[in-house]
Coordinates of C-alpha atoms and ligand atoms in Angstrom, one line a residue:
M1 CA -196.2 75.7 61.3
D2 CA -196.6 77.9 58.3
V3 CA -195.3 75.7 55.1
Q4 CA -194.1 77.7 52.0
T5 CA -195.6 76.9 48.8
A6 CA -192.9 78.7 46.8
K7 CA -190.5 76.5 44.6
V8 CA -187.0 77.2 43.5
T9 CA -186.6 79.8 40.7
A10 CA -183.5 81.0 38.8
T11 CA -182.8 84.6 39.3
G12 CA -180.1 85.4 36.7
T13 CA -176.6 84.2 35.4
N14 CA -173.6 85.9 36.8
A15 CA -172.0 87.6 33.6
D16 CA -168.3 87.1 35.0
T17 CA -168.5 83.6 36.6
G18 CA -171.4 81.9 34.5
Y19 CA -173.3 80.6 37.6
D20 CA -177.1 80.9 38.1
S21 CA -178.4 82.5 41.2
F22 CA -181.6 81.0 42.8
K23 CA -184.3 81.8 45.3
L24 CA -186.6 79.5 47.4
G25 CA -188.9 81.3 49.6
G26 CA -186.9 84.2 51.7
F27 CA -183.4 82.5 50.9
E28 CA -181.4 83.5 48.0
F29 CA -178.4 81.3 46.7
S30 CA -175.6 82.5 44.5
R31 CA -171.9 81.3 44.1
D32 CA -168.9 82.8 42.8
E33 CA -165.6 81.3 42.3
Y34 CA -164.7 80.6 45.8
F35 CA -168.0 80.8 48.0
A36 CA -171.7 80.2 48.1
H37 CA -173.3 83.3 49.3
I38 CA -176.9 82.8 51.1
K39 CA -179.3 85.8 51.8
W40 CA -182.4 86.0 53.8
P41 CA -184.5 89.3 54.9
K42 CA -182.3 90.1 57.8
G43 CA -178.8 88.4 57.0
T44 CA -176.2 87.0 54.8
H45 CA -173.7 84.3 55.0
I46 CA -170.9 83.0 53.3
I47 CA -169.5 79.4 53.0
E48 CA -166.7 77.9 51.1
I49 CA -168.0 76.0 48.0
D50 CA -166.4 72.8 48.4
R51 CA -168.0 72.6 52.0
F52 CA -171.3 73.7 50.7
L53 CA -171.6 71.6 48.0
R54 CA -170.6 68.3 49.8
A55 CA -173.1 69.0 52.3
M56 CA -175.7 69.8 50.1
V57 CA -175.6 66.6 47.9
R58 CA -175.2 64.6 51.1
D59 CA -178.6 66.2 52.6
I60 CA -180.2 65.4 49.1
G61 CA -178.9 61.9 49.3
W62 CA -179.8 61.3 52.8
G63 CA -183.4 62.5 52.4
F64 CA -182.5 65.1 55.0
F65 CA -181.4 62.4 57.4
Y66 CA -182.6 62.1 61.1
G67 CA -183.1 65.7 62.6
W68 CA -180.6 68.5 61.9
I69 CA -178.1 69.0 59.0
F70 CA -175.9 71.9 59.7
F71 CA -173.7 72.9 56.6
D72 CA -171.6 75.0 59.3
D73 CA -172.6 76.6 62.4
I74 CA -175.1 78.7 60.8
F75 CA -176.8 77.6 57.9
G76 CA -178.8 74.1 57.5
T77 CA -181.9 72.1 57.3
T78 CA -184.1 69.9 59.8
N79 CA -186.0 66.9 58.6
H80 CA -189.8 66.7 60.0
Y81 CA -190.2 63.7 57.7
G82 CA -192.6 65.3 55.2
T83 CA -191.6 68.9 55.5
V84 CA -188.2 70.3 55.9
D85 CA -186.9 73.7 57.6
I86 CA -184.3 75.6 56.0
F87 CA -182.5 77.8 58.7
A88 CA -179.8 80.5 59.2
G89 CA -178.8 81.2 62.4
A90 CA -181.8 79.7 64.4
Y91 CA -179.5 77.3 66.6
D92 CA -176.8 80.1 67.2
E93 CA -177.4 82.0 70.4
S94 CA -175.9 85.4 69.1
Y95 CA -177.8 85.4 65.9
K96 CA -181.0 84.8 68.0
K97 CA -180.2 87.6 70.3
Q98 CA -179.5 90.2 67.4
G99 CA -182.6 88.8 65.9
I100 CA -181.2 88.1 62.4
D101 CA -182.1 84.5 62.5
H102 CA -184.5 83.1 60.0
L103 CA -186.2 80.0 59.4
E104 CA -188.6 78.6 56.7
T105 CA -190.6 75.4 56.3
F106 CA -191.2 73.7 53.0
P107 CA -192.4 70.4 51.6
A108 CA -189.4 67.9 51.6
E109 CA -189.8 67.4 48.0
V110 CA -189.6 71.3 47.1
V111 CA -186.2 71.2 49.2
K112 CA -184.8 68.3 47.1
E113 CA -185.8 70.1 44.0
A114 CA -184.3 73.2 44.9
F115 CA -181.1 71.6 46.2
E116 CA -180.9 69.4 42.9
T117 CA -181.4 72.3 40.8
I118 CA -178.7 74.3 42.7
S119 CA -175.9 71.7 42.9
R120 CA -176.6 70.9 39.3
N121 CA -175.5 74.2 38.1
W122 CA -172.9 74.8 40.4
I123 CA -171.0 71.3 39.9
N124 CA -168.6 71.1 36.9
E125 CA -167.2 68.2 35.4
G126 CA -164.2 66.6 37.1
Y127 CA -165.5 67.5 40.5
D128 CA -167.6 65.1 42.8
P129 CA -168.3 66.0 46.2
L130 CA -169.1 62.7 47.2
R131 CA -165.6 61.3 46.9
A132 CA -162.6 62.1 49.4
P133 CA -160.7 65.3 48.4
L134 CA -157.6 63.4 47.5
E135 CA -159.7 61.6 44.8
T136 CA -161.6 64.2 43.1
G137 CA -160.9 67.6 41.3
T138 CA -161.6 71.2 42.8
P139 CA -165.0 73.1 42.5
I140 CA -163.5 76.4 42.6
G141 CA -163.1 78.7 39.3
S142 CA -166.0 79.8 37.0
K143 CA -168.4 77.7 35.2
A144 CA -167.0 75.1 33.0
K145 CA -168.7 72.0 31.6
E146 CA -171.5 70.9 33.8
S147 CA -170.9 67.4 35.2
T148 CA -173.8 64.8 34.1
A149 CA -172.7 62.2 36.6
P150 CA -175.3 61.1 39.0
L151 CA -175.4 63.6 42.0
V152 CA -176.2 61.1 44.5
R153 CA -175.3 57.6 44.5
G154 CA -174.4 54.5 46.5
F155 CA -177.5 55.1 48.8
T156 CA -179.8 52.3 47.1
P157 CA -181.2 50.2 50.5
A158 CA -181.0 46.6 50.7
T159 CA -184.8 45.2 50.8
R160 CA -183.4 42.0 52.6
M161 CA -179.8 41.7 52.4
L162 CA -177.1 42.8 49.9
G163 CA -176.2 40.2 47.2
L164 CA -179.3 37.9 47.6
E165 CA -180.9 37.4 44.5
G166 CA -183.0 40.1 43.2
D167 CA -181.8 42.3 46.0
V168 CA -179.0 45.4 45.7
P169 CA -175.5 43.6 44.4
V170 CA -172.4 43.7 46.7
R171 CA -169.6 45.7 45.5
S172 CA -167.3 44.0 43.0
D173 CA -164.7 44.5 40.2
K174 CA -168.1 43.7 38.0
T175 CA -170.0 46.5 39.3
G176 CA -167.1 48.8 38.6
H177 CA -165.9 49.3 42.2
P178 CA -162.2 48.4 42.5
I179 CA -160.7 48.1 46.2
N180 CA -159.8 51.6 47.5
R181 CA -156.2 52.5 47.8
A182 CA -156.2 52.6 51.6
F183 CA -157.5 49.0 51.8
E184 CA -155.2 47.4 49.6
D185 CA -153.3 45.5 52.5
L186 CA -156.5 43.6 53.6
E187 CA -157.4 40.0 52.8
F188 CA -160.9 39.4 51.5
D189 CA -162.0 36.1 52.5
T190 CA -165.1 34.8 51.0
P191 CA -167.3 32.8 53.3
D192 CA -168.5 29.4 52.7
I193 CA -172.3 29.0 52.7
E194 CA -173.5 25.4 53.5
C195 CA -177.2 25.4 53.2
E196 CA -179.5 22.7 54.3
P197 CA -181.8 21.1 51.6
G198 CA -184.9 23.3 51.1
F199 CA -183.4 26.6 52.2
E200 CA -181.4 27.1 48.9
G201 CA -181.5 30.9 48.0
Q202 CA -182.5 32.0 51.6
L203 CA -179.1 31.6 53.4
H204 CA -176.8 34.3 52.3
A205 CA -173.3 35.6 53.4
F206 CA -170.7 37.9 52.0
N207 CA -167.4 39.7 53.2
L208 CA -168.8 43.0 54.5
F209 CA -165.1 44.5 54.5
D210 CA -165.0 43.8 50.9
H211 CA -168.1 45.6 50.3
I212 CA -167.2 48.6 52.2
A213 CA -163.4 48.7 50.8
R214 CA -164.9 49.2 47.3
S215 CA -166.7 52.2 48.1
D216 CA -165.9 55.2 45.9
V217 CA -167.9 57.7 48.2
T218 CA -167.2 58.9 51.8
W219 CA -169.6 60.1 54.6
N220 CA -172.4 58.4 52.7
P221 CA -174.0 55.5 55.0
S222 CA -176.0 53.2 52.9
I223 CA -178.3 50.5 54.2
T224 CA -176.8 46.9 54.1
A225 CA -179.6 45.2 56.5
V226 CA -182.9 46.1 58.0
T227 CA -184.7 44.2 60.8
R228 CA -188.0 46.2 61.2
A229 CA -186.9 49.6 62.5
N230 CA -183.4 48.5 63.1
I231 CA -181.3 50.0 60.2
C232 CA -177.9 48.7 59.7
C233 CA -175.7 51.4 57.6
V234 CA -172.1 51.1 56.4
T235 CA -169.7 53.7 55.2
S236 CA -166.2 54.5 54.4
E237 CA -165.1 57.8 55.7
E238 CA -162.2 59.9 54.8
H239 CA -161.4 63.4 55.5
M240 CA -164.2 65.3 57.5
L241 CA -167.9 65.0 57.6
P242 CA -168.8 67.9 55.5
V243 CA -171.9 68.7 57.6
I244 CA -172.5 68.9 61.6
H245 CA -175.5 66.5 62.4
G246 CA -177.8 67.1 65.0
N247 CA -179.4 64.0 66.3
D248 CA -183.1 63.8 67.1
R249 CA -182.8 60.2 68.3
N250 CA -179.9 57.9 69.8
E251 CA -177.3 56.7 67.2
W252 CA -175.1 53.8 67.4
F253 CA -171.3 53.8 65.9
I254 CA -169.4 50.9 65.5
Q255 CA -165.7 51.7 64.4
L256 CA -164.7 48.8 62.0
T257 CA -161.2 50.1 61.1
D258 CA -158.9 52.9 61.9
E259 CA -160.3 55.9 63.7
I260 CA -162.5 58.7 63.6
H261 CA -162.1 62.1 66.0
W262 CA -165.7 63.2 66.9
K263 CA -166.5 66.7 68.1
I264 CA -169.7 66.8 70.0
A265 CA -171.6 69.8 71.1
D266 CA -175.0 70.5 72.5
K267 CA -177.7 70.5 69.6
N268 CA -179.3 73.6 70.5
S269 CA -176.4 76.0 71.6
G270 CA -173.5 74.3 69.9
E271 CA -171.6 74.6 73.3
P272 CA -169.2 72.0 73.4
R273 CA -169.8 68.8 75.2
G274 CA -166.9 66.4 74.3
R275 CA -164.3 64.8 72.1
I276 CA -164.4 61.2 71.3
V277 CA -161.6 59.4 69.3
M278 CA -163.0 56.0 68.3
K279 CA -160.7 53.2 67.2
S280 CA -161.1 50.1 65.5
G281 CA -163.6 48.1 67.4
D282 CA -165.1 50.8 69.8
V283 CA -168.7 51.1 69.9
C284 CA -170.3 54.5 70.9
A285 CA -173.8 55.5 71.5
M286 CA -174.5 59.3 70.4
P287 CA -177.3 60.9 72.4
A288 CA -180.5 62.5 71.0
D289 CA -179.5 66.0 72.3
I290 CA -176.4 66.8 70.5
R291 CA -174.5 67.7 67.3
H292 CA -171.6 66.0 66.1
Q293 CA -168.9 66.1 63.3
G294 CA -166.4 63.5 62.4
F295 CA -162.7 63.7 61.3
S296 CA -161.1 60.8 59.7
P297 CA -157.3 61.4 58.9
K298 CA -157.2 58.1 57.0
R299 CA -160.0 56.4 55.1
C300 CA -161.8 53.8 57.4
M301 CA -164.9 51.9 57.9
L302 CA -167.9 52.7 59.8
M303 CA -171.0 51.0 60.9
V304 CA -174.1 53.0 61.9
M305 CA -177.1 51.8 63.6
E306 CA -180.4 53.8 63.4
N307 CA -183.7 53.5 64.9
G308 CA -186.2 54.2 62.1
T309 CA -189.2 53.9 64.5
P310 CA -191.7 56.5 63.0
G311 CA -192.5 59.3 65.5
L312 CA -189.4 58.6 67.7
E313 CA -188.0 62.3 67.2
K314 CA -191.2 63.5 69.0
R315 CA -190.9 61.3 72.0
Y316 CA -187.2 62.5 72.5
A317 CA -188.3 66.1 71.7
S318 CA -191.1 66.0 74.5
G319 CA -188.9 64.7 77.1
E320 CA -190.9 61.6 77.3
L321 CA -187.5 59.4 76.5
K322 CA -184.2 60.2 78.0
P323 CA -181.6 61.4 75.4
Y324 CA -179.1 58.5 76.2
P325 CA -179.9 55.0 75.8
V326 CA -178.3 53.7 79.1
N327 CA -178.8 55.0 82.5
F328 CA -175.9 53.9 84.7
D329 CA -177.4 55.3 87.9
E330 CA -180.4 53.1 87.9
Ligands
PHB1 C1 -173.8 61.0 61.5 O1 -174.1 62.3 61.5 O2 -174.3 60.3 62.2 C2 -173.0 60.3 60.3 C3 -173.4 60.8 59.0 C4 -172.5 60.1 58.0 C5 -171.9 59.4 58.1 C6 -171.5 58.9 59.5 C7 -172.3 59.2 60.5 O3 -171.2 58.9 57.1
FE2 FE1 -175.1 61.7 63.5

């Protein structure tokens, strides 16, 4: 796999809209009032700007996540944990058949810098792609005042556990996170902590629902607890996951409140594999060979369990591990 050495460069400013265009390797990126335009040596693509920016800032914040991030059916990234592919049509049968697909590999840092540079230039004040559409302004229109708000947030992982002394704080009024409008009807009891002498400061508990109810971002799993490679993330979801995630390992979902509708397709071909409606209390394992996208009609709470074992993606890719976690035939 050839790794590109080129970095992102600005290639000019559009006189009508005020936005800059950019080049990274063989990919060119530009935007107008409504759309992002992507070009590569044998093709072009167009993505609605809201979708593009919501996908791009999450891809940065997630550190390119596990496996594939499709911004839509055609364009996206693949994480190789150190390097990242940017692809167009590389997982679409007809693009491949026509020979107009394209894929380039870059150091992860280079893609991060490129995506940050593009997002910064294309995001105006009043629009926050991490918020639910009902809770932010619109990204459409010409360049106005560039937003100076942090591009990504809410990802800071807990070292041991949220709220322990010296660790990431639990969200509260004090941290500037009011209860979201959707969760105002919930009761938020605080747990009693009764500690044996000698263990003060080591035993801890908090109301996780209270913490999630105060999230001001959506589709943005943040690490609340880590036990070796077992990573427990929680997130509040509303509207649609602005990417289609292609798994490179199993993922477990626990639906904590309300419901999410998942569209599930074959990872490589995009052929439909299933629909799942997860309701409060449902648990679901997403296999390692699928791509999926969630739709949440109302804001809800989701727990995502990831297996962070290094090299796991290679063991699934080689077929050493079955793509699903349980075999009911054996
Ligand atoms: C996923 O693709 O598994 C995923 C991504 C973001 C979320 C939840 C699930 O908020
Ligand atoms: Fe996923």
